[in-house]
Amino acid sequence: MRNKRNATIALVLGTLACLVSGWLLLRGATSLETFPLNTLNPQGRKADIIYSLVVPVFAIAGLVFILVEVGVLWMAARFRRNHDDVEGVGEPVQVHGNTGLEIGWTIVPAVILAVVAVFNANAILQMDDTNADAIDVTVVGQQWWWEYRYDIDSDGTVDIITATQMVIPAGRDVKLAIQSRDVIHSFWIPALNGKMDAVPGRTHPLVIEAADPGIYEGQCTEFCGLSHGVMRMQVKALEPAAYDEWVQRMTTAPEQPTDEKALAGQEVFVQQCTSCHQINGLEPGAEAPYLYADLPNPNYGEDVGSTLLSQNAPNLTHLMMRDTFAGNLLDLYQGDSAVAVETTVGSAEAVPSGEPDTNNLKKWLRNPEDIKPMDPENNQGMPNLGLSEEQIDQLVAFLVTLK
Ligand code: CUA
């Protein structure tokens, strides 16, 4: 009797587990707001290709699963041992097996897999196709943030360098060249394509496309050290005209600040920040004003010995053109969302509007390690610089001018 009750409980719990996970799956499939890293809600051509492969394969696998499970349960019930069975008496005839069945369940799965392979190979070939008007972006992963470099006029030099948030035109293919400067990372915007590893010394291609304007969330998916779990990224897709506006802004120097506090902040920046962070044209140790003559700064590469060059931290020339900072952990602008992690489809602005979230900037400058732990041994991540409240105030007044 007890066995029967246990079996019933197991059956009820199992059914409940299936229903709950099915419900979560369906909910996930319809909501990018609840699950910003949802793989079951494709928002572009490339992600569509994957999705239209996943669904039939999952259906076939599900059918096979049900058939096998029903078979197993039926066998277990049909040939179960009774209490009054006597050892060695009434057992089925022991045979080698059934040749017909064995050939059958070898051939049928092989045929199923062969059919799936045809669709699979077709999908893989389609993933590399791009339209003629595709743009190129070099993506560089490092502990623990992502850098994006644009060669707008295709002359082989970098015209725009930004970090954390990649901006792309909606409806156009974007050819990514994915690299790493330190360890292996993995670039992944689930709504726009599958994941691709960023491996030191190699360049991996990946094509993404967003059908509509919006913000698409991503996460590094290869363990890369202490702050791997908070190494996030975003893609912001814009209408073509808005994208052109963004390019225009990003290749024009921000206005030199005039108020005293911001100028003092610029001084603090040059002294405290320029050993890691770059602002194009702002030379470490140089007197204000900006030396923006050479902007857009093309000399960005491993072999350039320029003092303008920094490789350890995000380029902050147009910091306030991004919506988030600190590896996409904090919002740069005040809004309704408490966290910077969101996927919203439908609209996006070229130039973020609203009031800068100075509290977030101050929180970060007071102690970055509270938000994103650093690795002191290898000097990776942003350290606590021990800035005074006055310095933080001045720095923030300067940073918010970088638009
Ligand atoms: Cu970068 Cu994990």
mmCIF file of C-alpha atoms and ligand atoms in Angstrom, residues 144 146 184-186 220-224 228 231, ligand 1:
data_model
loop_
_atom_site.group_PDB
_atom_site.id
_atom_site.type_symbol
_atom_site.label_atom_id
_atom_site.label_comp_id
_atom_site.label_asym_id
_atom_site.label_seq_id
_atom_site.Cartn_x
_atom_site.Cartn_y
_atom_site.Cartn_z
ATOM 1 C CA TRP A 144 35.303 42.801 -17.256
ATOM 2 C CA TRP A 146 33.275 45.085 -23.711
ATOM 3 C CA ILE A 184 38.451 33.874 -23.061
ATOM 4 C CA HIS A 185 35.084 35.643 -22.886
ATOM 5 C CA SER A 186 31.911 34.949 -24.800
ATOM 6 C CA CYS A 220 29.435 37.252 -20.995
ATOM 7 C CA THR A 221 28.932 33.500 -21.014
ATOM 8 C CA GLU A 222 32.449 32.147 -20.598
ATOM 9 C CA PHE A 223 33.869 32.149 -17.079
ATOM 10 C CA CYS A 224 36.555 34.840 -17.146
ATOM 11 C CA HIS A 228 32.461 37.323 -14.936
ATOM 12 C CA MET A 231 30.235 41.339 -17.268
HETATM 13 CU CU1 CUA B 1 33.983 37.807 -19.636
HETATM 14 CU CU2 CUA B 1 32.958 35.995 -18.544
#
